[in-house]
Short mmCIF file of C-alpha atoms and ligand atoms in Angstrom, two decimals:
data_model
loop_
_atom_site.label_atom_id
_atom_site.label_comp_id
_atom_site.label_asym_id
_atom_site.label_seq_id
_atom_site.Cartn_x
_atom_site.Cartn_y
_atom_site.Cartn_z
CA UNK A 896 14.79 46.24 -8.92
CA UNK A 897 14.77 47.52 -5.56
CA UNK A 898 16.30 45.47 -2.98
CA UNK A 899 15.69 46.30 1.20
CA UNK A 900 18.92 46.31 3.49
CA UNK A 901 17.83 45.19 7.11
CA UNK A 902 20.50 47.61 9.67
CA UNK A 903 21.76 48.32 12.92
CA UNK A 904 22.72 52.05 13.18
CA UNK A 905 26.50 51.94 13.22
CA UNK A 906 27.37 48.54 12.83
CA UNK A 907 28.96 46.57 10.18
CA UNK A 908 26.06 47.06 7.76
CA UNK A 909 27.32 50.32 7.54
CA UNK A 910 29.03 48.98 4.63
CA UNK A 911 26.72 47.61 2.43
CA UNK A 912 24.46 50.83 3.22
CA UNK A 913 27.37 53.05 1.94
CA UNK A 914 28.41 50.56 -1.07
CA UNK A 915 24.57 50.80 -1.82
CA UNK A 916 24.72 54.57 -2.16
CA UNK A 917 27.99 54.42 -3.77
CA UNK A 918 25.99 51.96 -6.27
CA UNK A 919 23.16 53.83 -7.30
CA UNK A 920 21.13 51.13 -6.83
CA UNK A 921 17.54 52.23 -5.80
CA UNK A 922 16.93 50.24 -2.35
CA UNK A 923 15.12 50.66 1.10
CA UNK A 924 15.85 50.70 4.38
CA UNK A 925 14.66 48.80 7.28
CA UNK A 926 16.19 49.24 11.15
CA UNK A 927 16.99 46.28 13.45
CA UNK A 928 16.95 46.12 17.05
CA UNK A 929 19.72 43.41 17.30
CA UNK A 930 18.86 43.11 21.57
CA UNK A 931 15.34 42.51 20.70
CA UNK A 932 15.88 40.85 17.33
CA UNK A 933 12.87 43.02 16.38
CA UNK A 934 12.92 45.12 12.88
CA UNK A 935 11.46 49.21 13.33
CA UNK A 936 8.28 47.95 11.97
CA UNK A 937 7.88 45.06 14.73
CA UNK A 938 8.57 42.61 12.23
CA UNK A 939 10.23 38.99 13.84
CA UNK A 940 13.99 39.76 12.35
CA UNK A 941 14.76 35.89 12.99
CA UNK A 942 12.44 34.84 10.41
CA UNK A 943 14.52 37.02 8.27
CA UNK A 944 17.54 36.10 9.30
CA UNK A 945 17.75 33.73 11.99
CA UNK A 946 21.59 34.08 13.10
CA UNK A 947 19.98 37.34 13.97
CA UNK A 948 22.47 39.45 12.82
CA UNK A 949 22.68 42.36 10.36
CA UNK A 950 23.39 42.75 7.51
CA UNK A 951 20.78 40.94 5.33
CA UNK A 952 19.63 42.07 1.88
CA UNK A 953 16.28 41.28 0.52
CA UNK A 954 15.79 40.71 -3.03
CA UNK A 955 12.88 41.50 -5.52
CA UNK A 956 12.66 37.37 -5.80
CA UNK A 957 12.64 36.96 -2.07
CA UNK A 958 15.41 35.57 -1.88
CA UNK A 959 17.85 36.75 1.01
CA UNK A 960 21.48 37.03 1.05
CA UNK A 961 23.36 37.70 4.49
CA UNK A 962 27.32 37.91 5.60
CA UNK A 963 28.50 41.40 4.56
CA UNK A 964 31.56 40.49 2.19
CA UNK A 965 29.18 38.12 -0.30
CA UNK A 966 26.07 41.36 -0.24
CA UNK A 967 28.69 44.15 -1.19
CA UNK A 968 29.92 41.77 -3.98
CA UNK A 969 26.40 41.22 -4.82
CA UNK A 970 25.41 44.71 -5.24
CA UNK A 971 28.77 45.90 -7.09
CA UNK A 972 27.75 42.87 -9.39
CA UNK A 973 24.53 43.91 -9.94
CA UNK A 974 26.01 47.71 -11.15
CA UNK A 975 28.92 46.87 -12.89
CA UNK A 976 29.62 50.61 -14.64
CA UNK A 977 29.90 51.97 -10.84
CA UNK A 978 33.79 50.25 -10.35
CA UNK A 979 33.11 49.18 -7.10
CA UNK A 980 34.54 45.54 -7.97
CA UNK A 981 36.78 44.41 -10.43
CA UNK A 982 35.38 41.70 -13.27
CA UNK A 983 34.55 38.38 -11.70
CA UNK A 984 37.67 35.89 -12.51
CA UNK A 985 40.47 38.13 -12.81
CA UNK A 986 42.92 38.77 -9.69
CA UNK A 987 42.01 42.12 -9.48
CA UNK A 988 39.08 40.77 -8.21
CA UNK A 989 40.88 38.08 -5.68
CA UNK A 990 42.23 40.90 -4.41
CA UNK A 991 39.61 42.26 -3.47
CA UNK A 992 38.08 39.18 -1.94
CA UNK A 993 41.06 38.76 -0.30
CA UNK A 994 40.75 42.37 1.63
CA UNK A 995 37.17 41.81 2.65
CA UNK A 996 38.25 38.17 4.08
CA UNK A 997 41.10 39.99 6.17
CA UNK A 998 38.46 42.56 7.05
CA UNK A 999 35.56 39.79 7.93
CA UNK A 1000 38.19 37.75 9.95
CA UNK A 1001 40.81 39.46 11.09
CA UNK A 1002 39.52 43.14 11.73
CA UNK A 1003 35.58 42.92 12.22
CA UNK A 1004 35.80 39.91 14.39
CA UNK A 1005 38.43 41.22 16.57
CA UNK A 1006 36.15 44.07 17.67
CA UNK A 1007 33.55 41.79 18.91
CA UNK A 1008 34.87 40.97 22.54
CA UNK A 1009 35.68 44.96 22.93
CA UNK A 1010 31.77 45.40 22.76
CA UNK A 1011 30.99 42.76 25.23
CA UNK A 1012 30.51 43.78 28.72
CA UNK A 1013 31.66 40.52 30.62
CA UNK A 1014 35.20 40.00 28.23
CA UNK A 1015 38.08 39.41 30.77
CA UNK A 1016 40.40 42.20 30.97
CA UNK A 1017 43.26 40.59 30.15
CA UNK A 1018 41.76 38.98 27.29
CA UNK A 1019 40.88 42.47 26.21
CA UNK A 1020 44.59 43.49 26.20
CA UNK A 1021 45.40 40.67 23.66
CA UNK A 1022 42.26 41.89 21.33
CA UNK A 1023 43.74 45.42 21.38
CA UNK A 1024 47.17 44.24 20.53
CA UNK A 1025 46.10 41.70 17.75
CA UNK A 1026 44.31 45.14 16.57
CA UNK A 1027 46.91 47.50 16.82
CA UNK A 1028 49.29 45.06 14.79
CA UNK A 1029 46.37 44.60 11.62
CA UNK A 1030 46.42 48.22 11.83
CA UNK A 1031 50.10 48.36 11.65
CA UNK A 1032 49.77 45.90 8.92
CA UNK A 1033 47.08 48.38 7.18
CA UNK A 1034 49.47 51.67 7.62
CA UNK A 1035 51.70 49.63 5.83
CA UNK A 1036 50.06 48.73 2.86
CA UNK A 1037 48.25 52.62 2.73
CA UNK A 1038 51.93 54.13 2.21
CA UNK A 1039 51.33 56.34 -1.00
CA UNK A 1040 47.85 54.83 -1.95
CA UNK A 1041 44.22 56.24 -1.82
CA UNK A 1042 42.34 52.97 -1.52
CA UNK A 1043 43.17 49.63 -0.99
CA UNK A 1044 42.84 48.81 -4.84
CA UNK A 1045 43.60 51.35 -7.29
CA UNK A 1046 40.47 53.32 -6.61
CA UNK A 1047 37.32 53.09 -4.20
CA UNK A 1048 36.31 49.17 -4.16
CA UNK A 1049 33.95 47.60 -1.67
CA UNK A 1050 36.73 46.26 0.79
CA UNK A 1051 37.02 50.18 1.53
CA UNK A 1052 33.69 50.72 2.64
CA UNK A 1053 33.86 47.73 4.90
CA UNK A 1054 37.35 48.52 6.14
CA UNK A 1055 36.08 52.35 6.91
CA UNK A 1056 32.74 50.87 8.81
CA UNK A 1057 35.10 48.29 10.70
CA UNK A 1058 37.65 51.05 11.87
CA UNK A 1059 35.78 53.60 12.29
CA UNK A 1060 34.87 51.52 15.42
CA UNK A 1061 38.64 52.95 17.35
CA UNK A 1062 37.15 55.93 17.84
CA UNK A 1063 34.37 54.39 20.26
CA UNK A 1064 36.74 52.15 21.87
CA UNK A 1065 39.84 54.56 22.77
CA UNK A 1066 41.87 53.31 20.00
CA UNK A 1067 43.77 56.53 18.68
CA UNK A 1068 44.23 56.23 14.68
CA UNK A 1069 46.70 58.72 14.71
CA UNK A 1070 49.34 56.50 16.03
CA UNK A 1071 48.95 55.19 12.15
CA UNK A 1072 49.25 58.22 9.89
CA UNK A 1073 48.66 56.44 6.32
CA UNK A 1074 45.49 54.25 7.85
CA UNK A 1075 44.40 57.55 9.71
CA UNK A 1076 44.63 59.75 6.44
CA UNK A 1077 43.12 56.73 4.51
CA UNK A 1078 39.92 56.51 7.23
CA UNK A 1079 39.04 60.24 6.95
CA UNK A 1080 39.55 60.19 2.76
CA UNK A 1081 36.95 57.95 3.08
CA UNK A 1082 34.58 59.49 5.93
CA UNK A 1083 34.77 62.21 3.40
CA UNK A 1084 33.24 60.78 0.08
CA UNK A 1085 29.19 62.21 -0.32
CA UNK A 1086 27.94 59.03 0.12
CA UNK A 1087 29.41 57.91 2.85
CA UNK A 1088 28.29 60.81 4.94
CA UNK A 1089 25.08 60.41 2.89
CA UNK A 1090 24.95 57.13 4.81
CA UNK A 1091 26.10 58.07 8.21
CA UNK A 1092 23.66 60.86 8.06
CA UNK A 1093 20.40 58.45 7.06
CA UNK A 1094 21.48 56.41 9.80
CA UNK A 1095 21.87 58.70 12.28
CA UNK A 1096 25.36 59.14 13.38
CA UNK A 1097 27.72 62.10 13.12
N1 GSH B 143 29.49 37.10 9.64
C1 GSH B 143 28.56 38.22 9.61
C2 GSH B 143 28.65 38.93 10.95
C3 GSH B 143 27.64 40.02 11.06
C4 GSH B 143 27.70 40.66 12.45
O1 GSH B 143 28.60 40.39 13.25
N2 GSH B 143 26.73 41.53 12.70
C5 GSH B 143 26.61 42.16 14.01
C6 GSH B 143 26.59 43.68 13.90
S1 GSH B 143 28.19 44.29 13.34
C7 GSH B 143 25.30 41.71 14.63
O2 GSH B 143 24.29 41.68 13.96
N3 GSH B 143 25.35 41.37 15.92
C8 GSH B 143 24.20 40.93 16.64
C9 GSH B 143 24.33 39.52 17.11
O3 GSH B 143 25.30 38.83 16.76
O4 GSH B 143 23.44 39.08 17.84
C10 GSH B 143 28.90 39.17 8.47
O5 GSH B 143 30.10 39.28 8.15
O6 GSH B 143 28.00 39.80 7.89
#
């Protein structure tokens, strides 16, 4: 089976691109211009997705499957002897789902506005402090652990994608020493910088 991951350089599907590698899953690769909603190949990207946003996963059925936190549970699904999720059913595996939720609603979302050219200043200063306290919340929970979970699980590459977005937006990750340490553990795993590097960024 190979399945195609549909990308923006960068952005959030960063992390199923990395949980792909981490997989072993053979898949392929195609780049989206989210301005022009236009894939690399000049393909419509709306047909494929039409809340024209990345990341989407193509199966070999044709089916689609979009929203980042249900395609990284997908994939670790599909390769069950990589570890990237724990059984389905056991609360290991809540867990889990309840990282990437936290992640999805209280992390990636946050970012949004900080992108946007026209947000209000002062409702910028509210976005940074709602982030600074997750990440507060984050140091926290890093005291003494490697990961998240026990090990590497796919809340961690979503987490690192998510972020890694501080260092593009003046947010200084030293200012949280376990999150920081916990960030460049795992900019340093092979397949991650396997995954930066097909994408493009340093
Ligand atoms: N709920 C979606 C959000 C995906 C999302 O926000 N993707 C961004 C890139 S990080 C995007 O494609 N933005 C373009 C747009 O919204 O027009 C998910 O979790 O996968």
């Amino acid at each position: 089976m190979t399945v195609k991951l549909y990308f923006s350089p960068g952005a959030c599907s960063l992390s199923p691109h990395i949980v792909l590698r981490e997989s072993g899953m053979p898949f392929e690769l195609e780049q989206v211009n989210l301005q022009s909603k236009k894939t690399k190949a000049g393909g419509d990207f709306l047909a494929v997705n039409p809340k024209g946003q990345v990341p989407v996963l193509q199966l070999d059925s044709g089916d689609t499957l979009t929203e980042g936190p249900a395609i990284v549970q997908y994939i670790a699904d599909q390769n069950p002897e990589s570890g990237l999720a724990p059984k389905a059913g056991t609360i290991e595996r809540y867990h889990v789902q309840e990282w990437l939720n936290f992640i999805t609603s209280e992390l990636h979302k946050s970012f949004t506005p900080l992108f946007r050219p026209n947000t209000p200043e002062a409702y910028v200063a509210i976005v940074r402090e709602n982030l600074a306290n997750r990440f507060a919340f984050l140091d926290s929970k890093l005291a003494g652990k490697q990961y998240l979970m026990v090990k590497f699980t796919v809340p961690d590459a979503y987490c690192f994608t998510v972020v890694g977005w501080s260092k593009h937006k003046d947010i200084d990750l030293t200012r949280w020493p376990n999150l920081n340490a916990y960030w460049e553990r795992v900019a340093a795993r092979p397949k991650v910088q396997e995954a930066k590097k097909a994408e493009g960024l340093k």
